[in-house]
Amino acid sequence: MLQRGANINCIDKDGCTPLICAASNGDEYLIRLLLEKGANLENEDYMAFTALIWAAKNGHQGVVKQLLEKGAIVDRMDCGDCTSLTYAAIEGHEGVARLLLEKGANPEYGDTKGYTPLIWAAKKGHEGIFRLLVEKGANIEHEDDRGCTPLA
């Protein structure tokens, strides 16, 4: 289809591009092909999820690595002010979180409730991610909108 001129950045009814769909599904081969053909890394779906956010949320470490290597913005936020690192912390994807932090993800960005990745890791019981975030300088004294810290 691409050889016949199909729009590589076409959008479906949910705002998903082929790159977003491939990232969500963890299709490393298709990601590579789409990136080689010039797919836009920063297109968003209706929730303002980028390909990187979907890959991080679903734990597709290889896809996250590919997208970061091609220059995906590591701290892009969705409509709820969540970043890729936030979703890695929520879902317990430690390898993904490590990759994002290595590429400069800010562990202090909070969502609309003031929950940082560290607070989410604590809430969800993801001890490995919690330790990783603390090791990378996350603030254990940060308070969410209710005044709770990650240790509360």
PDB file of C-alpha atoms in Angstrom:
ATOM      1  CA  MET A   1       0.000   0.000   0.000  1.00  0.00           C
ATOM      2  CA  LEU A   2       2.836   2.385   0.807  1.00  0.00           C
ATOM      3  CA  GLN A   3       4.383   1.745  -2.614  1.00  0.00           C
ATOM      4  CA  ARG A   4       1.100   2.866  -4.175  1.00  0.00           C
ATOM      5  CA  GLY A   5       1.063   6.150  -2.292  1.00  0.00           C
ATOM      6  CA  ALA A   6      -0.993   5.374   0.814  1.00  0.00           C
ATOM      7  CA  ASN A   7      -0.807   8.096   3.476  1.00  0.00           C
ATOM      8  CA  ILE A   8       1.582   6.776   6.115  1.00  0.00           C
ATOM      9  CA  ASN A   9       0.057   9.128   8.693  1.00  0.00           C
ATOM     10  CA  CYS A  10      -3.609   8.398   7.943  1.00  0.00           C
ATOM     11  CA  ILE A  11      -5.897   8.488  10.971  1.00  0.00           C
ATOM     12  CA  ASP A  12      -8.745   6.125  11.875  1.00  0.00           C
ATOM     13  CA  LYS A  13     -11.931   7.038  13.773  1.00  0.00           C
ATOM     14  CA  ASP A  14     -10.059   6.876  17.110  1.00  0.00           C
ATOM     15  CA  GLY A  15      -7.256   9.112  15.892  1.00  0.00           C
ATOM     16  CA  CYS A  16      -4.840   6.207  15.545  1.00  0.00           C
ATOM     17  CA  THR A  17      -2.189   6.216  12.863  1.00  0.00           C
ATOM     18  CA  PRO A  18      -0.517   3.032  11.602  1.00  0.00           C
ATOM     19  CA  LEU A  19       2.469   3.865  13.848  1.00  0.00           C
ATOM     20  CA  ILE A  20       0.273   4.230  16.934  1.00  0.00           C
ATOM     21  CA  CYS A  21      -1.475   0.910  16.186  1.00  0.00           C
ATOM     22  CA  ALA A  22       1.841  -0.868  15.595  1.00  0.00           C
ATOM     23  CA  ALA A  23       3.300   0.573  18.814  1.00  0.00           C
ATOM     24  CA  SER A  24       0.250  -0.427  20.834  1.00  0.00           C
ATOM     25  CA  ASN A  25       0.548  -3.980  19.527  1.00  0.00           C
ATOM     26  CA  GLY A  26       4.321  -4.212  19.920  1.00  0.00           C
ATOM     27  CA  ASP A  27       5.018  -4.868  16.231  1.00  0.00           C
ATOM     28  CA  GLU A  28       8.734  -4.063  16.013  1.00  0.00           C
ATOM     29  CA  TYR A  29       9.008  -4.987  12.317  1.00  0.00           C
ATOM     30  CA  LEU A  30       6.143  -2.699  11.305  1.00  0.00           C
ATOM     31  CA  ILE A  31       7.489   0.100  13.528  1.00  0.00           C
ATOM     32  CA  ARG A  32      10.840  -0.110  11.737  1.00  0.00           C
ATOM     33  CA  LEU A  33       9.154  -0.050   8.313  1.00  0.00           C
ATOM     34  CA  LEU A  34       6.885   2.884   9.164  1.00  0.00           C
ATOM     35  CA  LEU A  35       9.750   4.901  10.631  1.00  0.00           C
ATOM     36  CA  GLU A  36      11.898   4.229   7.551  1.00  0.00           C
ATOM     37  CA  LYS A  37       9.047   5.566   5.404  1.00  0.00           C
ATOM     38  CA  GLY A  38       8.750   8.757   7.468  1.00  0.00           C
ATOM     39  CA  ALA A  39       5.872   8.141   9.878  1.00  0.00           C
ATOM     40  CA  ASN A  40       5.280  11.038  12.280  1.00  0.00           C
ATOM     41  CA  LEU A  41       6.468  10.044  15.767  1.00  0.00           C
ATOM     42  CA  GLU A  42       4.363  12.646  17.554  1.00  0.00           C
ATOM     43  CA  ASN A  43       0.876  12.095  16.127  1.00  0.00           C
ATOM     44  CA  GLU A  44      -1.715  11.612  18.888  1.00  0.00           C
ATOM     45  CA  ASP A  45      -4.928   9.611  19.171  1.00  0.00           C
ATOM     46  CA  TYR A  46      -8.130  10.996  20.722  1.00  0.00           C
ATOM     47  CA  MET A  47      -6.650  10.671  24.255  1.00  0.00           C
ATOM     48  CA  ALA A  48      -3.441  12.431  23.174  1.00  0.00           C
ATOM     49  CA  PHE A  49      -1.534   9.120  23.365  1.00  0.00           C
ATOM     50  CA  THR A  50       1.495   8.997  21.081  1.00  0.00           C
ATOM     51  CA  ALA A  51       3.109   5.821  19.786  1.00  0.00           C
ATOM     52  CA  LEU A  52       5.634   6.071  22.637  1.00  0.00           C
ATOM     53  CA  ILE A  53       2.940   6.355  25.291  1.00  0.00           C
ATOM     54  CA  TRP A  54       1.119   3.286  23.904  1.00  0.00           C
ATOM     55  CA  ALA A  55       4.321   1.245  23.691  1.00  0.00           C
ATOM     56  CA  ALA A  56       5.308   2.180  27.257  1.00  0.00           C
ATOM     57  CA  LYS A  57       1.818   1.492  28.632  1.00  0.00           C
ATOM     58  CA  ASN A  58       1.728  -1.943  27.026  1.00  0.00           C
ATOM     59  CA  GLY A  59       5.285  -2.862  28.021  1.00  0.00           C
ATOM     60  CA  HIS A  60       6.754  -3.141  24.524  1.00  0.00           C
ATOM     61  CA  GLN A  61      10.359  -2.436  25.446  1.00  0.00           C
ATOM     62  CA  GLY A  62      11.777  -3.047  21.956  1.00  0.00           C
ATOM     63  CA  VAL A  63       9.302  -0.621  20.418  1.00  0.00           C
ATOM     64  CA  VAL A  64      10.019   1.976  23.120  1.00  0.00           C
ATOM     65  CA  LYS A  65      13.725   1.672  22.310  1.00  0.00           C
ATOM     66  CA  GLN A  66      13.119   2.113  18.570  1.00  0.00           C
ATOM     67  CA  LEU A  67      10.919   5.169  19.071  1.00  0.00           C
ATOM     68  CA  LEU A  68      13.375   6.802  21.466  1.00  0.00           C
ATOM     69  CA  GLU A  69      16.271   6.149  19.086  1.00  0.00           C
ATOM     70  CA  LYS A  70      14.313   7.930  16.339  1.00  0.00           C
ATOM     71  CA  GLY A  71      13.756  10.958  18.568  1.00  0.00           C
ATOM     72  CA  ALA A  72      10.336  10.497  20.160  1.00  0.00           C
ATOM     73  CA  ILE A  73       9.696  13.143  22.815  1.00  0.00           C
ATOM     74  CA  VAL A  74      10.192  11.282  26.081  1.00  0.00           C
ATOM     75  CA  ASP A  75       8.049  13.526  28.305  1.00  0.00           C
ATOM     76  CA  ARG A  76       5.038  14.154  26.039  1.00  0.00           C
ATOM     77  CA  MET A  77       1.828  14.193  28.092  1.00  0.00           C
ATOM     78  CA  ASP A  78      -1.588  12.796  27.259  1.00  0.00           C
ATOM     79  CA  CYS A  79      -4.916  14.486  28.042  1.00  0.00           C
ATOM     80  CA  GLY A  80      -4.558  13.496  31.732  1.00  0.00           C
ATOM     81  CA  ASP A  81      -1.010  14.863  31.982  1.00  0.00           C
ATOM     82  CA  CYS A  82       0.462  11.355  32.088  1.00  0.00           C
ATOM     83  CA  THR A  83       3.787  10.620  30.409  1.00  0.00           C
ATOM     84  CA  SER A  84       5.210   7.377  29.082  1.00  0.00           C
ATOM     85  CA  LEU A  85       7.074   6.990  32.379  1.00  0.00           C
ATOM     86  CA  THR A  86       3.823   7.401  34.297  1.00  0.00           C
ATOM     87  CA  TYR A  87       2.271   4.510  32.356  1.00  0.00           C
ATOM     88  CA  ALA A  88       5.359   2.328  32.761  1.00  0.00           C
ATOM     89  CA  ALA A  89       5.083   2.914  36.534  1.00  0.00           C
ATOM     90  CA  ILE A  90       1.334   2.227  36.610  1.00  0.00           C
ATOM     91  CA  GLU A  91       1.636  -1.004  34.627  1.00  0.00           C
ATOM     92  CA  GLY A  92       4.834  -2.266  36.279  1.00  0.00           C
ATOM     93  CA  HIS A  93       7.108  -2.248  33.226  1.00  0.00           C
ATOM     94  CA  GLU A  94      10.483  -1.802  34.894  1.00  0.00           C
ATOM     95  CA  GLY A  95      12.591  -2.306  31.759  1.00  0.00           C
ATOM     96  CA  VAL A  96      10.569   0.328  29.929  1.00  0.00           C
ATOM     97  CA  ALA A  97      10.877   2.720  32.878  1.00  0.00           C
ATOM     98  CA  ARG A  98      14.648   2.232  32.917  1.00  0.00           C
ATOM     99  CA  LEU A  99      14.899   3.000  29.181  1.00  0.00           C
ATOM    100  CA  LEU A 100      12.795   6.140  29.546  1.00  0.00           C
ATOM    101  CA  LEU A 101      14.852   7.369  32.488  1.00  0.00           C
ATOM    102  CA  GLU A 102      18.082   6.709  30.579  1.00  0.00           C
ATOM    103  CA  LYS A 103      16.715   8.941  27.799  1.00  0.00           C
ATOM    104  CA  GLY A 104      15.982  11.741  30.249  1.00  0.00           C
ATOM    105  CA  ALA A 105      12.386  11.162  31.352  1.00  0.00           C
ATOM    106  CA  ASN A 106      11.488  13.458  34.235  1.00  0.00           C
ATOM    107  CA  PRO A 107      10.301  11.387  37.232  1.00  0.00           C
ATOM    108  CA  GLU A 108       8.684  14.463  38.808  1.00  0.00           C
ATOM    109  CA  TYR A 109       5.907  15.081  36.287  1.00  0.00           C
ATOM    110  CA  GLY A 110       2.556  14.560  37.979  1.00  0.00           C
ATOM    111  CA  ASP A 111      -0.792  13.808  36.372  1.00  0.00           C
ATOM    112  CA  THR A 112      -3.991  15.800  36.915  1.00  0.00           C
ATOM    113  CA  LYS A 113      -4.214  14.429  40.487  1.00  0.00           C
ATOM    114  CA  GLY A 114      -0.598  15.229  41.250  1.00  0.00           C
ATOM    115  CA  TYR A 115       0.393  11.554  41.106  1.00  0.00           C
ATOM    116  CA  THR A 116       4.004  11.203  39.977  1.00  0.00           C
ATOM    117  CA  PRO A 117       5.390   7.930  38.595  1.00  0.00           C
ATOM    118  CA  LEU A 118       6.766   7.272  42.105  1.00  0.00           C
ATOM    119  CA  ILE A 119       3.327   7.658  43.677  1.00  0.00           C
ATOM    120  CA  TRP A 120       1.844   5.329  41.043  1.00  0.00           C
ATOM    121  CA  ALA A 121       4.583   2.738  41.595  1.00  0.00           C
ATOM    122  CA  ALA A 122       3.873   2.839  45.346  1.00  0.00           C
ATOM    123  CA  LYS A 123       0.081   2.627  44.861  1.00  0.00           C
ATOM    124  CA  LYS A 124       0.404  -0.334  42.500  1.00  0.00           C
ATOM    125  CA  GLY A 125       3.018  -2.158  44.583  1.00  0.00           C
ATOM    126  CA  HIS A 126       5.706  -2.104  41.893  1.00  0.00           C
ATOM    127  CA  GLU A 127       8.693  -2.250  44.220  1.00  0.00           C
ATOM    128  CA  GLY A 128      11.320  -2.527  41.476  1.00  0.00           C
ATOM    129  CA  ILE A 129      10.093   0.587  39.719  1.00  0.00           C
ATOM    130  CA  PHE A 130       9.759   2.398  43.040  1.00  0.00           C
ATOM    131  CA  ARG A 131      13.417   1.656  43.844  1.00  0.00           C
ATOM    132  CA  LEU A 132      14.526   2.593  40.335  1.00  0.00           C
ATOM    133  CA  LEU A 133      12.744   5.948  40.525  1.00  0.00           C
ATOM    134  CA  VAL A 134      14.211   6.730  43.948  1.00  0.00           C
ATOM    135  CA  GLU A 135      17.649   5.726  42.655  1.00  0.00           C
ATOM    136  CA  LYS A 136      17.155   8.166  39.755  1.00  0.00           C
ATOM    137  CA  GLY A 137      16.269  11.012  42.104  1.00  0.00           C
ATOM    138  CA  ALA A 138      12.473  10.945  42.366  1.00  0.00           C
ATOM    139  CA  ASN A 139      11.212  13.013  45.296  1.00  0.00           C
ATOM    140  CA  ILE A 140       9.830  10.757  48.046  1.00  0.00           C
ATOM    141  CA  GLU A 141       8.361  13.824  49.770  1.00  0.00           C
ATOM    142  CA  HIS A 142       6.220  14.932  46.798  1.00  0.00           C
ATOM    143  CA  GLU A 143       2.575  15.389  47.809  1.00  0.00           C
ATOM    144  CA  ASP A 144      -0.336  14.664  45.499  1.00  0.00           C
ATOM    145  CA  ASP A 145      -3.473  16.835  45.404  1.00  0.00           C
ATOM    146  CA  ARG A 146      -4.702  15.242  48.662  1.00  0.00           C
ATOM    147  CA  GLY A 147      -1.438  15.857  50.487  1.00  0.00           C
ATOM    148  CA  CYS A 148      -0.275  12.226  50.359  1.00  0.00           C
ATOM    149  CA  THR A 149       3.332  11.244  49.660  1.00  0.00           C
ATOM    150  CA  PRO A 150       4.539   8.022  48.000  1.00  0.00           C
ATOM    151  CA  LEU A 151       5.248   6.610  51.460  1.00  0.00           C
ATOM    152  CA  ALA A 152       1.789   7.388  52.875  1.00  0.00           C
TER     153      ALA A 152
END
